């Protein structure tokens, strides 16, 4: 069985080929596989830790493409459901001159999966459950799947990782729901990874130290706060600033997913993943590597193809 289980969405990213244009003005797109949990699962496999994706796609050409793409990267797909009634979820992505993204979503089958469709006993030998969906916190059945995975992981003493993956296009009028669900999840997690925006939305704090303290108070044992080109902050009891590496950013899509995938790949390869909770020096070292993976991911277009291997990182 895979070391890390990644429930959530896999989707089609239609990425603008006309940088600097708003989506309304774009005429040319490139099709790529995406979706935060799928990105993380791919990063895990590329970086030496087996991963299983759990989710739903439409029983259509796009769904087939996504399953084949995950299998190409050796991500487990035996728990992917093909929904005959809903299409595969699609995101349209435009990229500005600085490599930052603008999203439009057409949600489909990803949310139409229930705990009753999942054989949790198949995951008894996993080490980590990573909750990194951008759509689960909207509610519906996928959030019930989240809750079921939390229950499974808690009862079986698995390491739980959480990335809220806030998307303004999804939550701009649902922030209260986003915060409510985040707080429900955080009380159970060993590690949370947030951006500055996510941390501020969840905690109401702008100061980094206060933000991190608030996330610890909500229940997170390890807090990682990503700061883009400035690197990241990581905290168990003490907070450490971990620098990134300078790169020429082309596309930031999937950088955060690559970061958490790199961090979890190292934790998953420990004999006891929860030993990281008491080893600050190891956590800082793992975060340095994760920063580099996240940075290098931005130097190519698309999420999955751009994730480097350890050989590329150490070259």
PDB file of C-alpha atoms in Angstrom:
ATOM      1  CA  UNK A   1       0.000   0.000   0.000  1.00  0.00           C
ATOM      2  CA  UNK A   2       1.072   3.561  -0.695  1.00  0.00           C
ATOM      3  CA  UNK A   3       2.777   5.502   2.082  1.00  0.00           C
ATOM      4  CA  UNK A   4       0.631   8.608   1.528  1.00  0.00           C
ATOM      5  CA  UNK A   5      -3.093   8.820   0.727  1.00  0.00           C
ATOM      6  CA  UNK A   6      -4.292  11.957  -1.092  1.00  0.00           C
ATOM      7  CA  UNK A   7      -8.093  12.341  -1.263  1.00  0.00           C
ATOM      8  CA  UNK A   8      -9.654  15.191  -3.227  1.00  0.00           C
ATOM      9  CA  UNK A   9      -9.869  16.446  -6.799  1.00  0.00           C
ATOM     10  CA  UNK A  10      -8.002  15.761 -10.001  1.00  0.00           C
ATOM     11  CA  UNK A  11      -9.049  18.043 -12.839  1.00  0.00           C
ATOM     12  CA  UNK A  12      -8.233  19.500 -16.208  1.00  0.00           C
ATOM     13  CA  UNK A  13      -6.256  22.752 -16.174  1.00  0.00           C
ATOM     14  CA  UNK A  14      -6.711  24.725 -19.379  1.00  0.00           C
ATOM     15  CA  UNK A  15      -3.726  27.060 -19.104  1.00  0.00           C
ATOM     16  CA  UNK A  16      -3.624  30.267 -21.112  1.00  0.00           C
ATOM     17  CA  UNK A  17      -0.911  30.432 -23.748  1.00  0.00           C
ATOM     18  CA  UNK A  18      -1.267  34.214 -23.895  1.00  0.00           C
ATOM     19  CA  UNK A  19       0.543  35.508 -20.831  1.00  0.00           C
ATOM     20  CA  UNK A  20      -0.548  38.833 -19.439  1.00  0.00           C
ATOM     21  CA  UNK A  21      -4.096  38.567 -20.818  1.00  0.00           C
ATOM     22  CA  UNK A  22      -7.238  38.259 -18.741  1.00  0.00           C
ATOM     23  CA  UNK A  23      -9.228  35.075 -19.230  1.00  0.00           C
ATOM     24  CA  UNK A  24     -11.972  36.955 -21.053  1.00  0.00           C
ATOM     25  CA  UNK A  25      -9.445  37.894 -23.759  1.00  0.00           C
ATOM     26  CA  UNK A  26      -7.601  34.561 -24.066  1.00  0.00           C
ATOM     27  CA  UNK A  27      -8.159  32.423 -27.186  1.00  0.00           C
ATOM     28  CA  UNK A  28      -5.459  29.757 -26.861  1.00  0.00           C
ATOM     29  CA  UNK A  29      -5.110  27.255 -24.013  1.00  0.00           C
ATOM     30  CA  UNK A  30      -2.991  24.202 -23.273  1.00  0.00           C
ATOM     31  CA  UNK A  31      -4.561  21.161 -21.580  1.00  0.00           C
ATOM     32  CA  UNK A  32      -2.770  19.888 -18.462  1.00  0.00           C
ATOM     33  CA  UNK A  33      -3.646  17.555 -15.603  1.00  0.00           C
ATOM     34  CA  UNK A  34      -4.050  19.346 -12.287  1.00  0.00           C
ATOM     35  CA  UNK A  35      -5.811  19.437  -8.957  1.00  0.00           C
ATOM     36  CA  UNK A  36      -3.932  19.967  -5.721  1.00  0.00           C
ATOM     37  CA  UNK A  37      -4.179  16.423  -4.262  1.00  0.00           C
ATOM     38  CA  UNK A  38      -3.137  14.909  -7.600  1.00  0.00           C
ATOM     39  CA  UNK A  39      -0.239  17.371  -7.833  1.00  0.00           C
ATOM     40  CA  UNK A  40       0.921  16.394  -4.345  1.00  0.00           C
ATOM     41  CA  UNK A  41       0.594  12.681  -5.105  1.00  0.00           C
ATOM     42  CA  UNK A  42       2.708  13.127  -8.233  1.00  0.00           C
ATOM     43  CA  UNK A  43       5.333  15.098  -6.325  1.00  0.00           C
ATOM     44  CA  UNK A  44       5.478  12.369  -3.692  1.00  0.00           C
ATOM     45  CA  UNK A  45       6.112   9.655  -6.269  1.00  0.00           C
ATOM     46  CA  UNK A  46       8.676  11.720  -8.176  1.00  0.00           C
ATOM     47  CA  UNK A  47      10.484  12.303  -4.890  1.00  0.00           C
ATOM     48  CA  UNK A  48      10.552   8.693  -3.766  1.00  0.00           C
ATOM     49  CA  UNK A  49       7.410   8.108  -1.682  1.00  0.00           C
ATOM     50  CA  UNK A  50       4.520   6.000  -2.975  1.00  0.00           C
ATOM     51  CA  UNK A  51       1.127   7.719  -3.137  1.00  0.00           C
ATOM     52  CA  UNK A  52      -2.510   6.813  -3.779  1.00  0.00           C
ATOM     53  CA  UNK A  53      -5.021   9.317  -5.136  1.00  0.00           C
ATOM     54  CA  UNK A  54      -8.650   8.971  -4.003  1.00  0.00           C
ATOM     55  CA  UNK A  55     -11.335  10.909  -5.856  1.00  0.00           C
ATOM     56  CA  UNK A  56     -13.867  11.109  -8.673  1.00  0.00           C
ATOM     57  CA  UNK A  57     -13.723  12.078 -12.346  1.00  0.00           C
ATOM     58  CA  UNK A  58     -16.339  12.019 -15.062  1.00  0.00           C
ATOM     59  CA  UNK A  59     -16.697   8.897 -17.173  1.00  0.00           C
ATOM     60  CA  UNK A  60     -15.499  10.879 -20.179  1.00  0.00           C
ATOM     61  CA  UNK A  61     -12.406  11.561 -22.253  1.00  0.00           C
ATOM     62  CA  UNK A  62     -11.035  14.075 -19.757  1.00  0.00           C
ATOM     63  CA  UNK A  63     -11.459  11.607 -16.895  1.00  0.00           C
ATOM     64  CA  UNK A  64      -9.685   8.914 -18.885  1.00  0.00           C
ATOM     65  CA  UNK A  65      -6.856  11.345 -19.651  1.00  0.00           C
ATOM     66  CA  UNK A  66      -6.450  12.175 -15.953  1.00  0.00           C
ATOM     67  CA  UNK A  67      -6.375   8.544 -14.840  1.00  0.00           C
ATOM     68  CA  UNK A  68      -3.832   7.714 -17.540  1.00  0.00           C
ATOM     69  CA  UNK A  69      -1.722  10.709 -16.519  1.00  0.00           C
ATOM     70  CA  UNK A  70      -1.661   9.663 -12.864  1.00  0.00           C
ATOM     71  CA  UNK A  71      -0.765   6.118 -13.873  1.00  0.00           C
ATOM     72  CA  UNK A  72       2.022   7.470 -16.081  1.00  0.00           C
ATOM     73  CA  UNK A  73       3.532   9.078 -12.982  1.00  0.00           C
ATOM     74  CA  UNK A  74       2.976   5.817 -11.025  1.00  0.00           C
ATOM     75  CA  UNK A  75       0.386   7.320  -8.689  1.00  0.00           C
ATOM     76  CA  UNK A  76      -2.098   4.715  -7.440  1.00  0.00           C
ATOM     77  CA  UNK A  77      -5.531   5.058  -9.075  1.00  0.00           C
ATOM     78  CA  UNK A  78      -7.428   1.988  -7.857  1.00  0.00           C
ATOM     79  CA  UNK A  79      -9.643   4.259  -5.725  1.00  0.00           C
ATOM     80  CA  UNK A  80     -10.611   6.686  -8.514  1.00  0.00           C
ATOM     81  CA  UNK A  81     -14.342   6.623  -9.264  1.00  0.00           C
ATOM     82  CA  UNK A  82     -15.620   7.339 -12.794  1.00  0.00           C
ATOM     83  CA  UNK A  83     -18.967   9.121 -12.487  1.00  0.00           C
ATOM     84  CA  UNK A  84     -21.318   8.478 -15.442  1.00  0.00           C
ATOM     85  CA  UNK A  85     -23.598  11.386 -14.532  1.00  0.00           C
ATOM     86  CA  UNK A  86     -21.202  14.328 -14.126  1.00  0.00           C
ATOM     87  CA  UNK A  87     -18.361  15.636 -16.262  1.00  0.00           C
ATOM     88  CA  UNK A  88     -14.759  15.939 -15.155  1.00  0.00           C
ATOM     89  CA  UNK A  89     -13.976  19.145 -13.263  1.00  0.00           C
ATOM     90  CA  UNK A  90     -12.227  21.854 -15.307  1.00  0.00           C
ATOM     91  CA  UNK A  91     -10.232  24.949 -14.341  1.00  0.00           C
ATOM     92  CA  UNK A  92      -9.241  27.754 -16.703  1.00  0.00           C
ATOM     93  CA  UNK A  93      -5.999  29.418 -15.687  1.00  0.00           C
ATOM     94  CA  UNK A  94      -4.465  32.668 -16.900  1.00  0.00           C
ATOM     95  CA  UNK A  95      -0.981  33.780 -15.919  1.00  0.00           C
ATOM     96  CA  UNK A  96       0.130  37.391 -15.587  1.00  0.00           C
ATOM     97  CA  UNK A  97       3.544  38.826 -16.438  1.00  0.00           C
ATOM     98  CA  UNK A  98       4.861  37.890 -12.982  1.00  0.00           C
ATOM     99  CA  UNK A  99       3.705  34.262 -13.224  1.00  0.00           C
ATOM    100  CA  UNK A 100       0.761  34.687 -10.844  1.00  0.00           C
ATOM    101  CA  UNK A 101      -2.531  32.926 -11.612  1.00  0.00           C
ATOM    102  CA  UNK A 102      -6.189  33.777 -12.157  1.00  0.00           C
ATOM    103  CA  UNK A 103      -8.741  30.929 -12.019  1.00  0.00           C
ATOM    104  CA  UNK A 104     -12.209  30.126 -13.305  1.00  0.00           C
ATOM    105  CA  UNK A 105     -13.725  26.786 -12.241  1.00  0.00           C
ATOM    106  CA  UNK A 106     -16.321  24.532 -13.860  1.00  0.00           C
ATOM    107  CA  UNK A 107     -16.967  22.031 -11.082  1.00  0.00           C
ATOM    108  CA  UNK A 108     -18.030  18.529 -12.055  1.00  0.00           C
ATOM    109  CA  UNK A 109     -17.596  15.044 -10.638  1.00  0.00           C
ATOM    110  CA  UNK A 110     -14.895  15.760  -8.056  1.00  0.00           C
ATOM    111  CA  UNK A 111     -17.342  16.519  -5.245  1.00  0.00           C
ATOM    112  CA  UNK A 112     -19.598  13.561  -5.986  1.00  0.00           C
ATOM    113  CA  UNK A 113     -17.857  10.902  -3.911  1.00  0.00           C
ATOM    114  CA  UNK A 114     -19.069   9.569  -0.582  1.00  0.00           C
ATOM    115  CA  UNK A 115     -17.343   7.759   2.314  1.00  0.00           C
ATOM    116  CA  UNK A 116     -19.472   4.688   1.550  1.00  0.00           C
ATOM    117  CA  UNK A 117     -17.683   4.322  -1.790  1.00  0.00           C
ATOM    118  CA  UNK A 118     -14.251   4.104  -0.148  1.00  0.00           C
ATOM    119  CA  UNK A 119     -12.649   0.975   1.293  1.00  0.00           C
ATOM    120  CA  UNK A 120     -10.731   2.496   4.200  1.00  0.00           C
ATOM    121  CA  UNK A 121      -9.321  -0.881   5.251  1.00  0.00           C
ATOM    122  CA  UNK A 122      -7.203  -0.766   2.090  1.00  0.00           C
ATOM    123  CA  UNK A 123      -5.254   2.112   3.669  1.00  0.00           C
ATOM    124  CA  UNK A 124      -4.356   0.411   6.954  1.00  0.00           C
ATOM    125  CA  UNK A 125      -0.659   0.269   6.056  1.00  0.00           C
ATOM    126  CA  UNK A 126      -0.297   3.889   4.943  1.00  0.00           C
ATOM    127  CA  UNK A 127       1.761   6.347   6.991  1.00  0.00           C
ATOM    128  CA  UNK A 128       0.239   9.723   6.081  1.00  0.00           C
ATOM    129  CA  UNK A 129      -3.160  11.075   5.098  1.00  0.00           C
ATOM    130  CA  UNK A 130      -2.801  14.385   3.253  1.00  0.00           C
ATOM    131  CA  UNK A 131      -5.864  16.626   3.082  1.00  0.00           C
ATOM    132  CA  UNK A 132      -5.049  19.110   0.320  1.00  0.00           C
ATOM    133  CA  UNK A 133      -8.213  19.563  -1.707  1.00  0.00           C
ATOM    134  CA  UNK A 134      -9.163  23.019  -2.985  1.00  0.00           C
ATOM    135  CA  UNK A 135     -12.816  22.003  -3.296  1.00  0.00           C
ATOM    136  CA  UNK A 136     -13.529  19.764  -0.274  1.00  0.00           C
ATOM    137  CA  UNK A 137     -14.070  22.674   2.098  1.00  0.00           C
ATOM    138  CA  UNK A 138     -17.009  23.846  -0.015  1.00  0.00           C
ATOM    139  CA  UNK A 139     -18.943  21.088   1.709  1.00  0.00           C
ATOM    140  CA  UNK A 140     -21.081  18.417   0.015  1.00  0.00           C
ATOM    141  CA  UNK A 141     -19.986  14.788  -0.089  1.00  0.00           C
ATOM    142  CA  UNK A 142     -16.273  15.454  -0.546  1.00  0.00           C
ATOM    143  CA  UNK A 143     -16.152  17.192   2.833  1.00  0.00           C
ATOM    144  CA  UNK A 144     -17.786  14.099   4.334  1.00  0.00           C
ATOM    145  CA  UNK A 145     -14.931  12.108   2.786  1.00  0.00           C
ATOM    146  CA  UNK A 146     -12.480  14.473   4.523  1.00  0.00           C
ATOM    147  CA  UNK A 147     -14.186  13.868   7.854  1.00  0.00           C
ATOM    148  CA  UNK A 148     -14.124  10.113   7.287  1.00  0.00           C
ATOM    149  CA  UNK A 149     -10.403  10.205   6.505  1.00  0.00           C
ATOM    150  CA  UNK A 150      -9.770  12.259   9.656  1.00  0.00           C
ATOM    151  CA  UNK A 151     -11.676   9.667  11.673  1.00  0.00           C
ATOM    152  CA  UNK A 152      -9.731   6.828  10.024  1.00  0.00           C
ATOM    153  CA  UNK A 153      -6.350   8.511  10.513  1.00  0.00           C
ATOM    154  CA  UNK A 154      -7.040   9.478  14.120  1.00  0.00           C
ATOM    155  CA  UNK A 155      -8.202   5.994  15.102  1.00  0.00           C
ATOM    156  CA  UNK A 156      -5.183   4.398  13.412  1.00  0.00           C
ATOM    157  CA  UNK A 157      -2.575   6.935  14.601  1.00  0.00           C
ATOM    158  CA  UNK A 158      -1.654   8.115  11.097  1.00  0.00           C
ATOM    159  CA  UNK A 159       0.177  11.389  10.440  1.00  0.00           C
ATOM    160  CA  UNK A 160      -2.334  13.968   9.167  1.00  0.00           C
ATOM    161  CA  UNK A 161      -1.250  16.801   6.872  1.00  0.00           C
ATOM    162  CA  UNK A 162      -3.507  19.683   5.797  1.00  0.00           C
ATOM    163  CA  UNK A 163      -3.221  22.324   3.076  1.00  0.00           C
ATOM    164  CA  UNK A 164      -6.385  24.488   2.885  1.00  0.00           C
ATOM    165  CA  UNK A 165      -5.682  25.488  -0.726  1.00  0.00           C
ATOM    166  CA  UNK A 166      -7.841  28.619  -0.697  1.00  0.00           C
ATOM    167  CA  UNK A 167      -9.045  29.734  -4.133  1.00  0.00           C
ATOM    168  CA  UNK A 168     -10.791  33.093  -4.320  1.00  0.00           C
ATOM    169  CA  UNK A 169     -12.701  31.963  -7.411  1.00  0.00           C
ATOM    170  CA  UNK A 170     -14.303  29.252  -5.255  1.00  0.00           C
ATOM    171  CA  UNK A 171     -14.642  30.961  -1.881  1.00  0.00           C
ATOM    172  CA  UNK A 172     -14.928  34.721  -2.485  1.00  0.00           C
ATOM    173  CA  UNK A 173     -18.533  34.640  -1.231  1.00  0.00           C
ATOM    174  CA  UNK A 174     -18.055  31.633   1.069  1.00  0.00           C
ATOM    175  CA  UNK A 175     -15.137  32.678   3.287  1.00  0.00           C
ATOM    176  CA  UNK A 176     -17.053  32.036   6.505  1.00  0.00           C
ATOM    177  CA  UNK A 177     -17.695  28.444   5.409  1.00  0.00           C
ATOM    178  CA  UNK A 178     -14.034  28.058   4.420  1.00  0.00           C
ATOM    179  CA  UNK A 179     -12.853  29.280   7.837  1.00  0.00           C
ATOM    180  CA  UNK A 180     -15.378  27.119   9.692  1.00  0.00           C
ATOM    181  CA  UNK A 181     -14.317  23.959   7.894  1.00  0.00           C
ATOM    182  CA  UNK A 182     -10.608  24.799   8.199  1.00  0.00           C
ATOM    183  CA  UNK A 183     -10.904  25.153  11.956  1.00  0.00           C
ATOM    184  CA  UNK A 184     -12.765  21.844  12.175  1.00  0.00           C
ATOM    185  CA  UNK A 185      -9.917  20.125  10.318  1.00  0.00           C
ATOM    186  CA  UNK A 186      -6.978  21.895  12.000  1.00  0.00           C
ATOM    187  CA  UNK A 187      -7.840  20.568  15.461  1.00  0.00           C
ATOM    188  CA  UNK A 188      -6.867  17.080  14.212  1.00  0.00           C
ATOM    189  CA  UNK A 189      -3.723  17.731  12.163  1.00  0.00           C
ATOM    190  CA  UNK A 190      -0.055  17.095  12.771  1.00  0.00           C
ATOM    191  CA  UNK A 191       1.036  19.557  10.066  1.00  0.00           C
ATOM    192  CA  UNK A 192      -0.604  22.475   8.316  1.00  0.00           C
ATOM    193  CA  UNK A 193       0.840  24.335   5.343  1.00  0.00           C
ATOM    194  CA  UNK A 194      -0.605  27.780   4.606  1.00  0.00           C
ATOM    195  CA  UNK A 195       0.186  30.773   2.443  1.00  0.00           C
ATOM    196  CA  UNK A 196       0.115  34.270   3.939  1.00  0.00           C
ATOM    197  CA  UNK A 197      -3.359  34.833   2.468  1.00  0.00           C
ATOM    198  CA  UNK A 198      -4.717  31.566   3.871  1.00  0.00           C
ATOM    199  CA  UNK A 199      -3.202  32.171   7.280  1.00  0.00           C
ATOM    200  CA  UNK A 200      -4.719  35.646   7.462  1.00  0.00           C
ATOM    201  CA  UNK A 201      -8.167  34.436   6.361  1.00  0.00           C
ATOM    202  CA  UNK A 202      -8.212  31.560   8.867  1.00  0.00           C
ATOM    203  CA  UNK A 203      -6.780  33.394  11.886  1.00  0.00           C
ATOM    204  CA  UNK A 204      -7.566  37.064  11.224  1.00  0.00           C
ATOM    205  CA  UNK A 205      -3.919  37.861  11.964  1.00  0.00           C
ATOM    206  CA  UNK A 206      -1.521  39.699   9.635  1.00  0.00           C
ATOM    207  CA  UNK A 207       1.590  39.366  11.802  1.00  0.00           C
ATOM    208  CA  UNK A 208       3.385  36.127  10.973  1.00  0.00           C
ATOM    209  CA  UNK A 209       4.222  35.175  14.549  1.00  0.00           C
ATOM    210  CA  UNK A 210       0.657  35.817  15.732  1.00  0.00           C
ATOM    211  CA  UNK A 211      -0.688  33.891  12.748  1.00  0.00           C
ATOM    212  CA  UNK A 212       1.500  30.880  13.523  1.00  0.00           C
ATOM    213  CA  UNK A 213       0.620  31.027  17.224  1.00  0.00           C
ATOM    214  CA  UNK A 214      -3.076  31.092  16.343  1.00  0.00           C
ATOM    215  CA  UNK A 215      -2.738  28.038  14.091  1.00  0.00           C
ATOM    216  CA  UNK A 216      -0.947  26.170  16.883  1.00  0.00           C
ATOM    217  CA  UNK A 217      -3.726  27.195  19.263  1.00  0.00           C
ATOM    218  CA  UNK A 218      -6.294  25.745  16.854  1.00  0.00           C
ATOM    219  CA  UNK A 219      -4.525  22.388  17.113  1.00  0.00           C
ATOM    220  CA  UNK A 220      -1.788  22.190  14.465  1.00  0.00           C
ATOM    221  CA  UNK A 221       1.431  20.687  15.834  1.00  0.00           C
ATOM    222  CA  UNK A 222       3.647  21.803  12.932  1.00  0.00           C
ATOM    223  CA  UNK A 223       2.920  25.032  11.050  1.00  0.00           C
ATOM    224  CA  UNK A 224       4.571  25.847   7.730  1.00  0.00           C
ATOM    225  CA  UNK A 225       3.911  29.317   6.320  1.00  0.00           C
ATOM    226  CA  UNK A 226       5.045  29.712   2.712  1.00  0.00           C
ATOM    227  CA  UNK A 227       6.236  33.144   1.610  1.00  0.00           C
ATOM    228  CA  UNK A 228       6.852  32.697  -2.116  1.00  0.00           C
ATOM    229  CA  UNK A 229      10.312  33.828  -3.207  1.00  0.00           C
ATOM    230  CA  UNK A 230      11.074  34.784   0.405  1.00  0.00           C
ATOM    231  CA  UNK A 231      11.059  31.120   1.454  1.00  0.00           C
ATOM    232  CA  UNK A 232       9.005  29.902   4.386  1.00  0.00           C
ATOM    233  CA  UNK A 233       8.547  29.897   8.138  1.00  0.00           C
ATOM    234  CA  UNK A 234       8.288  26.583   9.968  1.00  0.00           C
ATOM    235  CA  UNK A 235       7.313  26.095  13.584  1.00  0.00           C
ATOM    236  CA  UNK A 236       6.902  23.361  16.165  1.00  0.00           C
ATOM    237  CA  UNK A 237       7.613  25.288  19.348  1.00  0.00           C
ATOM    238  CA  UNK A 238      10.142  27.744  17.934  1.00  0.00           C
ATOM    239  CA  UNK A 239       9.723  29.443  14.540  1.00  0.00           C
ATOM    240  CA  UNK A 240      12.500  29.209  11.939  1.00  0.00           C
ATOM    241  CA  UNK A 241      12.917  31.251   8.748  1.00  0.00           C
ATOM    242  CA  UNK A 242      13.992  29.010   5.866  1.00  0.00           C
ATOM    243  CA  UNK A 243      15.261  30.755   2.728  1.00  0.00           C
ATOM    244  CA  UNK A 244      14.315  29.759  -0.810  1.00  0.00           C
ATOM    245  CA  UNK A 245      16.500  29.729  -3.929  1.00  0.00           C
ATOM    246  CA  UNK A 246      16.353  32.428  -6.642  1.00  0.00           C
ATOM    247  CA  UNK A 247      14.685  31.321  -9.895  1.00  0.00           C
ATOM    248  CA  UNK A 248      13.051  32.912 -12.936  1.00  0.00           C
ATOM    249  CA  UNK A 249       9.362  32.182 -12.360  1.00  0.00           C
ATOM    250  CA  UNK A 250       7.310  31.223 -15.415  1.00  0.00           C
ATOM    251  CA  UNK A 251       4.222  29.680 -13.793  1.00  0.00           C
ATOM    252  CA  UNK A 252       3.447  29.403 -10.072  1.00  0.00           C
ATOM    253  CA  UNK A 253       0.786  26.701 -10.643  1.00  0.00           C
ATOM    254  CA  UNK A 254       1.482  23.773  -8.341  1.00  0.00           C
ATOM    255  CA  UNK A 255       4.413  25.336  -6.473  1.00  0.00           C
ATOM    256  CA  UNK A 256       2.707  24.991  -3.104  1.00  0.00           C
ATOM    257  CA  UNK A 257       1.686  21.429  -3.936  1.00  0.00           C
ATOM    258  CA  UNK A 258       5.266  20.583  -4.895  1.00  0.00           C
ATOM    259  CA  UNK A 259       6.480  22.128  -1.625  1.00  0.00           C
ATOM    260  CA  UNK A 260       4.161  20.056   0.563  1.00  0.00           C
ATOM    261  CA  UNK A 261       4.784  16.970  -1.581  1.00  0.00           C
ATOM    262  CA  UNK A 262       8.523  17.336  -1.051  1.00  0.00           C
ATOM    263  CA  UNK A 263       8.099  17.884   2.678  1.00  0.00           C
ATOM    264  CA  UNK A 264       5.804  14.871   3.057  1.00  0.00           C
ATOM    265  CA  UNK A 265       7.991  12.618   0.898  1.00  0.00           C
ATOM    266  CA  UNK A 266      10.785  13.052   3.419  1.00  0.00           C
ATOM    267  CA  UNK A 267       8.481  12.551   6.408  1.00  0.00           C
ATOM    268  CA  UNK A 268       6.923   9.456   4.794  1.00  0.00           C
ATOM    269  CA  UNK A 269      10.328   7.842   4.464  1.00  0.00           C
ATOM    270  CA  UNK A 270      10.941   8.078   8.207  1.00  0.00           C
ATOM    271  CA  UNK A 271      10.339   4.844  10.096  1.00  0.00           C
ATOM    272  CA  UNK A 272       7.941   6.774  12.344  1.00  0.00           C
ATOM    273  CA  UNK A 273       6.560   9.926  10.648  1.00  0.00           C
ATOM    274  CA  UNK A 274       5.464  11.426  13.962  1.00  0.00           C
ATOM    275  CA  UNK A 275       9.099  11.490  15.114  1.00  0.00           C
ATOM    276  CA  UNK A 276       9.364  14.744  13.123  1.00  0.00           C
ATOM    277  CA  UNK A 277       7.143  16.377  15.759  1.00  0.00           C
ATOM    278  CA  UNK A 278      10.072  16.417  18.192  1.00  0.00           C
ATOM    279  CA  UNK A 279      12.996  16.986  15.811  1.00  0.00           C
ATOM    280  CA  UNK A 280      13.213  20.665  14.861  1.00  0.00           C
ATOM    281  CA  UNK A 281      16.608  20.351  13.139  1.00  0.00           C
ATOM    282  CA  UNK A 282      15.311  17.616  10.841  1.00  0.00           C
ATOM    283  CA  UNK A 283      12.152  19.617  10.114  1.00  0.00           C
ATOM    284  CA  UNK A 284      14.177  22.677   9.105  1.00  0.00           C
ATOM    285  CA  UNK A 285      16.388  20.531   6.858  1.00  0.00           C
ATOM    286  CA  UNK A 286      13.351  18.939   5.212  1.00  0.00           C
ATOM    287  CA  UNK A 287      11.838  22.402   4.702  1.00  0.00           C
ATOM    288  CA  UNK A 288      14.985  23.653   2.952  1.00  0.00           C
ATOM    289  CA  UNK A 289      14.636  20.827   0.444  1.00  0.00           C
ATOM    290  CA  UNK A 290      10.917  21.519   0.039  1.00  0.00           C
ATOM    291  CA  UNK A 291      11.586  25.215  -0.641  1.00  0.00           C
ATOM    292  CA  UNK A 292      13.938  24.256  -3.445  1.00  0.00           C
ATOM    293  CA  UNK A 293      11.410  21.867  -4.981  1.00  0.00           C
ATOM    294  CA  UNK A 294       8.687  24.513  -4.825  1.00  0.00           C
ATOM    295  CA  UNK A 295      10.925  27.125  -6.428  1.00  0.00           C
ATOM    296  CA  UNK A 296      12.117  24.882  -9.267  1.00  0.00           C
ATOM    297  CA  UNK A 297       8.519  23.900 -10.032  1.00  0.00           C
ATOM    298  CA  UNK A 298       7.786  27.515 -11.033  1.00  0.00           C
ATOM    299  CA  UNK A 299      10.390  27.451 -13.816  1.00  0.00           C
ATOM    300  CA  UNK A 300       8.201  25.324 -16.129  1.00  0.00           C
ATOM    301  CA  UNK A 301       4.606  25.485 -17.383  1.00  0.00           C
ATOM    302  CA  UNK A 302       1.945  23.313 -15.761  1.00  0.00           C
ATOM    303  CA  UNK A 303       1.721  21.547 -12.419  1.00  0.00           C
ATOM    304  CA  UNK A 304       2.610  17.865 -12.881  1.00  0.00           C
ATOM    305  CA  UNK A 305       5.277  18.098 -15.571  1.00  0.00           C
ATOM    306  CA  UNK A 306       7.136  20.841 -13.736  1.00  0.00           C
ATOM    307  CA  UNK A 307       7.795  18.932 -10.479  1.00  0.00           C
ATOM    308  CA  UNK A 308      11.521  18.095 -10.308  1.00  0.00           C
ATOM    309  CA  UNK A 309      13.103  14.846  -9.139  1.00  0.00           C
ATOM    310  CA  UNK A 310      15.707  14.695  -6.362  1.00  0.00           C
ATOM    311  CA  UNK A 311      18.383  14.282  -9.072  1.00  0.00           C
ATOM    312  CA  UNK A 312      17.354  17.621 -10.597  1.00  0.00           C
ATOM    313  CA  UNK A 313      17.330  19.250  -7.176  1.00  0.00           C
ATOM    314  CA  UNK A 314      20.830  18.107  -6.278  1.00  0.00           C
ATOM    315  CA  UNK A 315      22.301  18.770  -9.745  1.00  0.00           C
TER     316      UNK A 315
END
